[in-house]
Coordinates of C-alpha atoms and ligand atoms in Angstrom, one line a residue:
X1 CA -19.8 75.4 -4.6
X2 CA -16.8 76.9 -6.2
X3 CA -14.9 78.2 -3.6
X4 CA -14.0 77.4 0.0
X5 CA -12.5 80.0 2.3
X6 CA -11.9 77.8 5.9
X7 CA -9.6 78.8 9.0
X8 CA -6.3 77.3 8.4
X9 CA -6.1 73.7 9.0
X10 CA -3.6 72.1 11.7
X11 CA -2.7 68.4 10.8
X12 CA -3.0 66.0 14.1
X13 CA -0.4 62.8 12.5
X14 CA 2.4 63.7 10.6
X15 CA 5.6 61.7 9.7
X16 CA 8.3 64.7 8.6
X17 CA 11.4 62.0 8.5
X18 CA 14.8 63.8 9.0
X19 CA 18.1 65.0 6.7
X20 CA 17.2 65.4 2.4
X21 CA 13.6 63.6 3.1
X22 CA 12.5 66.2 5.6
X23 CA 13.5 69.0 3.7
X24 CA 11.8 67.7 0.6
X25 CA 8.3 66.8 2.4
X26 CA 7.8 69.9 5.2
X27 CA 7.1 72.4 2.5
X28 CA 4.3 70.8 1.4
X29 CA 2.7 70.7 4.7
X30 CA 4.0 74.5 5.3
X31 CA 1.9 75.0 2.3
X32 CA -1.6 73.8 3.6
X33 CA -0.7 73.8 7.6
X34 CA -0.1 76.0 10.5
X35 CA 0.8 72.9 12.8
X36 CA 1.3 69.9 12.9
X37 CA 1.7 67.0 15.1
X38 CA 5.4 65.7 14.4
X39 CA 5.3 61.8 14.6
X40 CA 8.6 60.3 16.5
X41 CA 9.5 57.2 14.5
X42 CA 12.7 58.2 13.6
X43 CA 15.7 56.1 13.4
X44 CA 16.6 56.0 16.2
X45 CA 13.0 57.2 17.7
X46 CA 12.6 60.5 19.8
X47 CA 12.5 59.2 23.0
X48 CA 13.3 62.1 25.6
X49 CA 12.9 65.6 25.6
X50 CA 16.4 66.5 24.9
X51 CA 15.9 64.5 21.1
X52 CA 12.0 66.4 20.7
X53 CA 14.1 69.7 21.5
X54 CA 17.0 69.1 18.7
X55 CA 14.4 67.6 16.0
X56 CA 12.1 70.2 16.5
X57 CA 15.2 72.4 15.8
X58 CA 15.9 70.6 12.5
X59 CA 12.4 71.2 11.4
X60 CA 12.4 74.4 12.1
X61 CA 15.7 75.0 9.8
X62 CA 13.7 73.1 7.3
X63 CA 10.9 75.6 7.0
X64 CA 10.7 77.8 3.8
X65 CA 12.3 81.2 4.0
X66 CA 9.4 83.5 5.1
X67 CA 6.9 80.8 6.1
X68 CA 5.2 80.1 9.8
X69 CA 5.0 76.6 10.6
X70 CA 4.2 75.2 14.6
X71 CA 6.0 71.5 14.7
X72 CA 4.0 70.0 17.8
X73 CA 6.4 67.7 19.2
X74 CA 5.6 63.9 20.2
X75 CA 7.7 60.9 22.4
X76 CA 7.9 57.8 21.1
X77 CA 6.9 55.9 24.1
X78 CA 9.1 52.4 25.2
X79 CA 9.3 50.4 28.1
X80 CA 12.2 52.2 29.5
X81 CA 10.4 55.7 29.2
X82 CA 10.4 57.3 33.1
X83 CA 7.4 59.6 34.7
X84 CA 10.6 61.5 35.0
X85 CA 10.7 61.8 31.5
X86 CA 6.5 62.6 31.2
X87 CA 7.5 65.3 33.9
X88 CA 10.1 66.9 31.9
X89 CA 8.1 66.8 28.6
X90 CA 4.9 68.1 30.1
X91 CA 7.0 71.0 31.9
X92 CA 8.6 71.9 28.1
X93 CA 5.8 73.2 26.4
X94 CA 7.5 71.9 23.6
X95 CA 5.9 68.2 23.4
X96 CA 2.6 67.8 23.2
X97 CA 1.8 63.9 23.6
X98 CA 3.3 60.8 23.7
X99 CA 3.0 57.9 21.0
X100 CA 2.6 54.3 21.5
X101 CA 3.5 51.8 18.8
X102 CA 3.1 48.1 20.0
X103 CA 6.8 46.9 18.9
X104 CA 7.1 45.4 15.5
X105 CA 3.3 46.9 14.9
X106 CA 5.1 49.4 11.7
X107 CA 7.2 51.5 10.5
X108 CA 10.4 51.5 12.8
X109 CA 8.4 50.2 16.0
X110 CA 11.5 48.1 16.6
X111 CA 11.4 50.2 20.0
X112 CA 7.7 50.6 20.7
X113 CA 6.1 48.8 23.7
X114 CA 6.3 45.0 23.9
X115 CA 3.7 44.7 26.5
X116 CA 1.1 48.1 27.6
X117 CA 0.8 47.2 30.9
X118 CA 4.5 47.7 31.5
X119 CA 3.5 51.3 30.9
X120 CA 1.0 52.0 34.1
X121 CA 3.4 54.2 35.8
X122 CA 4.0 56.5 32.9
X123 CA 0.1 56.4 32.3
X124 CA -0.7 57.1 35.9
X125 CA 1.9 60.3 35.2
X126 CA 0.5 60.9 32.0
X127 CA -3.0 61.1 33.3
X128 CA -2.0 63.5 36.4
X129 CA -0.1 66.0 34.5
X130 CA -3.0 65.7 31.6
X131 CA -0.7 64.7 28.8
X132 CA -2.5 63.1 26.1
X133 CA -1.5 59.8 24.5
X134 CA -2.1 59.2 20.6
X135 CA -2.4 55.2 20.0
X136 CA -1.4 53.2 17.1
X137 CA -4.1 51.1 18.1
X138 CA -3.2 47.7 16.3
X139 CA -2.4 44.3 17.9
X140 CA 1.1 42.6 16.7
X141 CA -0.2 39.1 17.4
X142 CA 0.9 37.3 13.7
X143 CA -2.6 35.1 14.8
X144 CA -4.6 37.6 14.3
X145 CA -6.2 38.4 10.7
X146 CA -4.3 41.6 9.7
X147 CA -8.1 43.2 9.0
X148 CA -8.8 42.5 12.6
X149 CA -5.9 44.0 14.4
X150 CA -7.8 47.2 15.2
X151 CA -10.7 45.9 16.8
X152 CA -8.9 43.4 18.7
X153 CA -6.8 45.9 19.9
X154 CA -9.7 47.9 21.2
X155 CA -11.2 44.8 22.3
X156 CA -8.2 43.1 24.6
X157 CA -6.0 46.2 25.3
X158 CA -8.0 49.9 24.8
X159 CA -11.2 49.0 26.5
X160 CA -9.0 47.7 29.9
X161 CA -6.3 50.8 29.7
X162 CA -9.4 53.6 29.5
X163 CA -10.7 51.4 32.6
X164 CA -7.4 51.6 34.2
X165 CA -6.9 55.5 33.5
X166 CA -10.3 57.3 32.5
X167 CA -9.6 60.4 32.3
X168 CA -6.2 59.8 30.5
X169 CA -7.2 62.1 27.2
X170 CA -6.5 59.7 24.6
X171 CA -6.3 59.7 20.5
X172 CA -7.2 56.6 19.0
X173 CA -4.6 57.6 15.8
X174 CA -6.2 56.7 12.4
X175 CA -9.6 54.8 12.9
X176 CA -10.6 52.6 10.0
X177 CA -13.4 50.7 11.1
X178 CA -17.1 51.2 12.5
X179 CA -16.2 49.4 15.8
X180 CA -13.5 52.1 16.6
X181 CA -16.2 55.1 15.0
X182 CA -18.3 53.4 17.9
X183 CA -15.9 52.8 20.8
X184 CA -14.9 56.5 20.4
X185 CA -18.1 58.3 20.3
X186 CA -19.4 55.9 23.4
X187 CA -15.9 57.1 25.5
X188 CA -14.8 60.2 27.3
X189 CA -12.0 61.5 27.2
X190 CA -11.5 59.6 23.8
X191 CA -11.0 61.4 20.7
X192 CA -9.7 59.7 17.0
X193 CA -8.0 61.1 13.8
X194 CA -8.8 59.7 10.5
X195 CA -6.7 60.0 7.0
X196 CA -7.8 61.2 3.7
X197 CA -6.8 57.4 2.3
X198 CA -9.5 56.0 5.1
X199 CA -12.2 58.4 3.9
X200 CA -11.5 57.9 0.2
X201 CA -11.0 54.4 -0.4
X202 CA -12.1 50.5 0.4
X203 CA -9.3 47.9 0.3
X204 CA -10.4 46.9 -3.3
X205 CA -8.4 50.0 -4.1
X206 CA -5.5 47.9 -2.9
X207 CA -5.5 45.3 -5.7
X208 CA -7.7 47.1 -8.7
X209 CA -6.0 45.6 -11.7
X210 CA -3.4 44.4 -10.3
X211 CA -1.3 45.3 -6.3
X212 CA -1.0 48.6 -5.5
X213 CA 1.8 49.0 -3.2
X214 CA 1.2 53.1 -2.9
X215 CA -2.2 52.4 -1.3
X216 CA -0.8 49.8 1.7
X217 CA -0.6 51.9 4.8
X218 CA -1.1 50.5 8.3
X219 CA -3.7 50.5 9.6
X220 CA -4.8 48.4 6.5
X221 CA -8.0 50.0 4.2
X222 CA -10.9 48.0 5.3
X223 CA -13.8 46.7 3.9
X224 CA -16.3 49.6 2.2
X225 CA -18.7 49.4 4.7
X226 CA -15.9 50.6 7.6
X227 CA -14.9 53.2 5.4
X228 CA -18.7 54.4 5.4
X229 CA -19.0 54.5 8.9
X230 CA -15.5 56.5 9.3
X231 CA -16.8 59.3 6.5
X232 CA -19.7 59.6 8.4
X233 CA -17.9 59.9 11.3
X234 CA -15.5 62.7 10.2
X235 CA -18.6 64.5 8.5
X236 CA -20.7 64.3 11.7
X237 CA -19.5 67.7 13.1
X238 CA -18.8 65.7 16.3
X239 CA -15.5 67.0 17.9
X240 CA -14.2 63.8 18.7
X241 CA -13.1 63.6 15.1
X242 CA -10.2 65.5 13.5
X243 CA -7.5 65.6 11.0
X244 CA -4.7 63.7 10.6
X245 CA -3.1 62.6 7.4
X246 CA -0.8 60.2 8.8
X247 CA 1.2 61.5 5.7
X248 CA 4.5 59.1 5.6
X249 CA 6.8 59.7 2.8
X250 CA 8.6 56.3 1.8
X251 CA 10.7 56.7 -1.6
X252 CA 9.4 54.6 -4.7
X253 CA 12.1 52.1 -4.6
X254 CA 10.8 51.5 -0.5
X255 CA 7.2 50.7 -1.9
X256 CA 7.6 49.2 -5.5
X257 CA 10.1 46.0 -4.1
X258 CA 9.1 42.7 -2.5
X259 CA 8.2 43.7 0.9
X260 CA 7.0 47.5 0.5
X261 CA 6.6 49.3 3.3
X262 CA 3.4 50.6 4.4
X263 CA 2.5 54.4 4.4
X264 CA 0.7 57.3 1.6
X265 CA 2.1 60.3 1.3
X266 CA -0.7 62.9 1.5
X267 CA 0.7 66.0 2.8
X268 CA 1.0 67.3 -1.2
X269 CA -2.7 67.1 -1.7
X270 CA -4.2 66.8 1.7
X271 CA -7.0 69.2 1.7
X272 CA -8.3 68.6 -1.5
X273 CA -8.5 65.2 -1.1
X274 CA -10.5 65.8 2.4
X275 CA -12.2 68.0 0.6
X276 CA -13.4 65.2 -2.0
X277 CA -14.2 62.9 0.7
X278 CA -16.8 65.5 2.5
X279 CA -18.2 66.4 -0.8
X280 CA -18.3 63.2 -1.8
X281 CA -21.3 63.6 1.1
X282 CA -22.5 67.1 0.6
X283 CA -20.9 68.3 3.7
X284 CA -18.2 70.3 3.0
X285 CA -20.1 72.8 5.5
X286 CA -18.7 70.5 8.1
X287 CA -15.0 70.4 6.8
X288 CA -13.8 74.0 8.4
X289 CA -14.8 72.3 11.5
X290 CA -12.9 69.1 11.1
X291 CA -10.1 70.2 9.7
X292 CA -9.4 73.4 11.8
X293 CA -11.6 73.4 15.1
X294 CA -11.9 70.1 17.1
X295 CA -8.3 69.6 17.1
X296 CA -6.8 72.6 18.9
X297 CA -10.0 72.2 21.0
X298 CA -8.9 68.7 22.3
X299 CA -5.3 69.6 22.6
X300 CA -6.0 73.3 24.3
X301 CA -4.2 75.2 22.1
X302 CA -5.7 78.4 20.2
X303 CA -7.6 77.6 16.7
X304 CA -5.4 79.5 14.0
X305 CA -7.1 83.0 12.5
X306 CA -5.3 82.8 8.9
X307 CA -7.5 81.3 6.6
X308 CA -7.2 79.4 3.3
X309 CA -8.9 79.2 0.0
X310 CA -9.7 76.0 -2.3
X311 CA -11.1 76.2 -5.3
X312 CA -13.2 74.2 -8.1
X313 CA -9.9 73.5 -10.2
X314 CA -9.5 69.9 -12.5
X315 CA -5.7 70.0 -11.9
X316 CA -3.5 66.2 -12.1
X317 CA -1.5 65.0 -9.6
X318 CA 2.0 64.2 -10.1
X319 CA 3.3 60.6 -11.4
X320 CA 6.3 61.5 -8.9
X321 CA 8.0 64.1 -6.7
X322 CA 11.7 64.6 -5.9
X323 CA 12.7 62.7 -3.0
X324 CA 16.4 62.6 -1.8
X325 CA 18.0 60.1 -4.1
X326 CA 14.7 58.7 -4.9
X327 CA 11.3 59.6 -5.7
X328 CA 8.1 59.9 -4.2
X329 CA 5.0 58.7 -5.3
X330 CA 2.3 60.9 -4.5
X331 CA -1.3 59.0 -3.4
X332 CA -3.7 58.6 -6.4
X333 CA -0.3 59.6 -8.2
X334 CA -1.3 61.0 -11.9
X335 CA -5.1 61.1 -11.5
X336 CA -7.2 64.8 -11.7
X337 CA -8.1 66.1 -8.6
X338 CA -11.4 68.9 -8.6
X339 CA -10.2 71.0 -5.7
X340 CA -7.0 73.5 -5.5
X341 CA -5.5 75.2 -2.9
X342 CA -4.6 78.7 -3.9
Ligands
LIG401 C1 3.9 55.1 9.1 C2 5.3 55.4 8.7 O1 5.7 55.1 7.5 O2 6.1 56.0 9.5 N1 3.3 54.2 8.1 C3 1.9 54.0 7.9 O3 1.6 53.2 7.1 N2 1.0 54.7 8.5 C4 3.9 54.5 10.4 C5 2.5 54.5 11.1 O4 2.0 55.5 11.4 O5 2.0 53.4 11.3
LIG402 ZN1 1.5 57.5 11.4

């Protein structure tokens, strides 16, 4: 195939920042997205709706002269967040779901929730008013083996809190291993996104040569065999799956140091790198699908009509990008690439 006309894509997990690195990232994602879901681990994090209402504002003023671009707006959950608050937010129109980070689980989760069960109330709200909640689905517990901390998670806290509120609509946020591929697709009411770093690449791609600090996100790249099960997951055509880059700028001098901070930026590249991945299994037939369909289906909102075009182009990817005083290093930074967005 040489050429790929698909409706345009929405992108379910999206870190935009704020100030200089917000401008410098959003047109990127203006570029290959209609939407996007607007992660809320700011410094401090968006907590109520009055802070989703005035970020959302400073994304808008960020958009390209002449461009459309949706920001879906998130609340960073905490133990102090009110039904009162899930009321609001639901009434807005303007947020769209609420985020849990387990505290100290990643980037700025100084806030996030030190225990879930503290959180009933707000699910029992949640649930009633149908508000969906997107899970970093990680354990914190130093004891467990950092490759672990997803299926634990499922194990000791998602499996009880879908018990607790079934027909809570949940995201599990970027899966990376076969046990979450499999806890999904045996749940209602449970859908996942994956990442384009999850689909492409083991955790050998962590240390080949040498360590790779621009390939250390969290969740952590597993094992090969996990990141089979996820690719087959996303190519499956099941609507549980969708996109989500999970696209978090961190400048060079953030990642290349002695305790680097975890996140890939994508949001340059996104869909030709998903659309290595799903060639990668002969299903680019099931991208359009992935990419632009099961997402606005599990959050009710319309699929987009515009459409965009890739095509068979060798093109190389930037060593670096501008990035407020910094720069930005770009994921599988000055290698070719065989797809291009027109
Ligand atoms: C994200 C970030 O930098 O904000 N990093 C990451 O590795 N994914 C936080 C997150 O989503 O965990
Ligand atoms: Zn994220």
């Amino acid at each position: 195939m040489e050429k790929l006309t698909l409706t345009r894509p929405d992108d379910w997990h999206l870190h935009l920042r704020d100030g200089a690195a917000l401008k410098a990232v959003l047109p990127h994602t203006v570029h290959q997205f209609a939407r996007a879901v607007i992660m809320p681990n700011l410094k401090p994090p968006v907590r109520s709706l009055g802070d989703a209402m005035a970020y959302r504002d400073r994304i808008l003023a960020a958009i390209p002269p002449g461009k459309q671009f949706e920001p879906l707006m998130t609340l960073y959950l905490t133990d102090n967040t009110s039904p009162e608050d899930i009321i609001a937010a639901q009434a807005s129109q303007v947020v769209k779901a609420v985020k849990y980070y387990p505290a100290g689980a990643t980037t700025n989760s100084e806030f996030g929730v030190t225990d879930i069960r503290r959180c009933d109330r707000v699910f029992e709200t949640m649930q009633q008013v149908d508000m969906p909640l997107l899970l970093h689905g990680e354990v914190t517990d130093v004891h467990v083996d950092v490759f672990d901390r997803e299926k634990v998670f499922i194990d000791q806290q998602l499996i009880p809190l879908q018990q607790r509120f079934p027909n809570l609509r949940i995201v599990l946020e970027h899966i990376t291993t076969s046990e979450a591929v499999q806890f999904v697709l045996a749940t209602s009411n449970m859908a996942a996104t994956i990442t384009p770093q999850h689909l492409l690449f083991s955790r050998n791609s962590l240390f080949k040569g040498g360590i790779r600090p621009h390939y250390y996100c969290l969740p952590i790249l597993k094992r090969e065999q996990h990141r089979q099960a996820i690719l087959q997951a996303a190519t499956s055509g099941n609507p549980k799956f969708f996109l989500g880059t999970d696209s978090a700028p961190h400048g060079r001098n953030s990642k290349e140091t002695s305790c680097g901070c975890a996140g890939c930026y994508s949001a340059l590249h996104a869909m030709e790198l998903y659309a290595e991945a799903f060639e990668s299994v002969n299903a680019l037939d099931k991208l359009e699908a992935f990419a632009s369909f099961h997402g606005p289906d599990f959050y009710q909102l319309p699929r987009n009509t515009e459409t965009i075009t890739l095509t068979k182009t060798t093109w190389r990817i930037p060593d670096a990008l501008p990035f407020t005083e910094t720069e930005l290093v770009p994921l599988r930074a000055g290698e070719e690439m065989t797809w291009k967005m027109v």
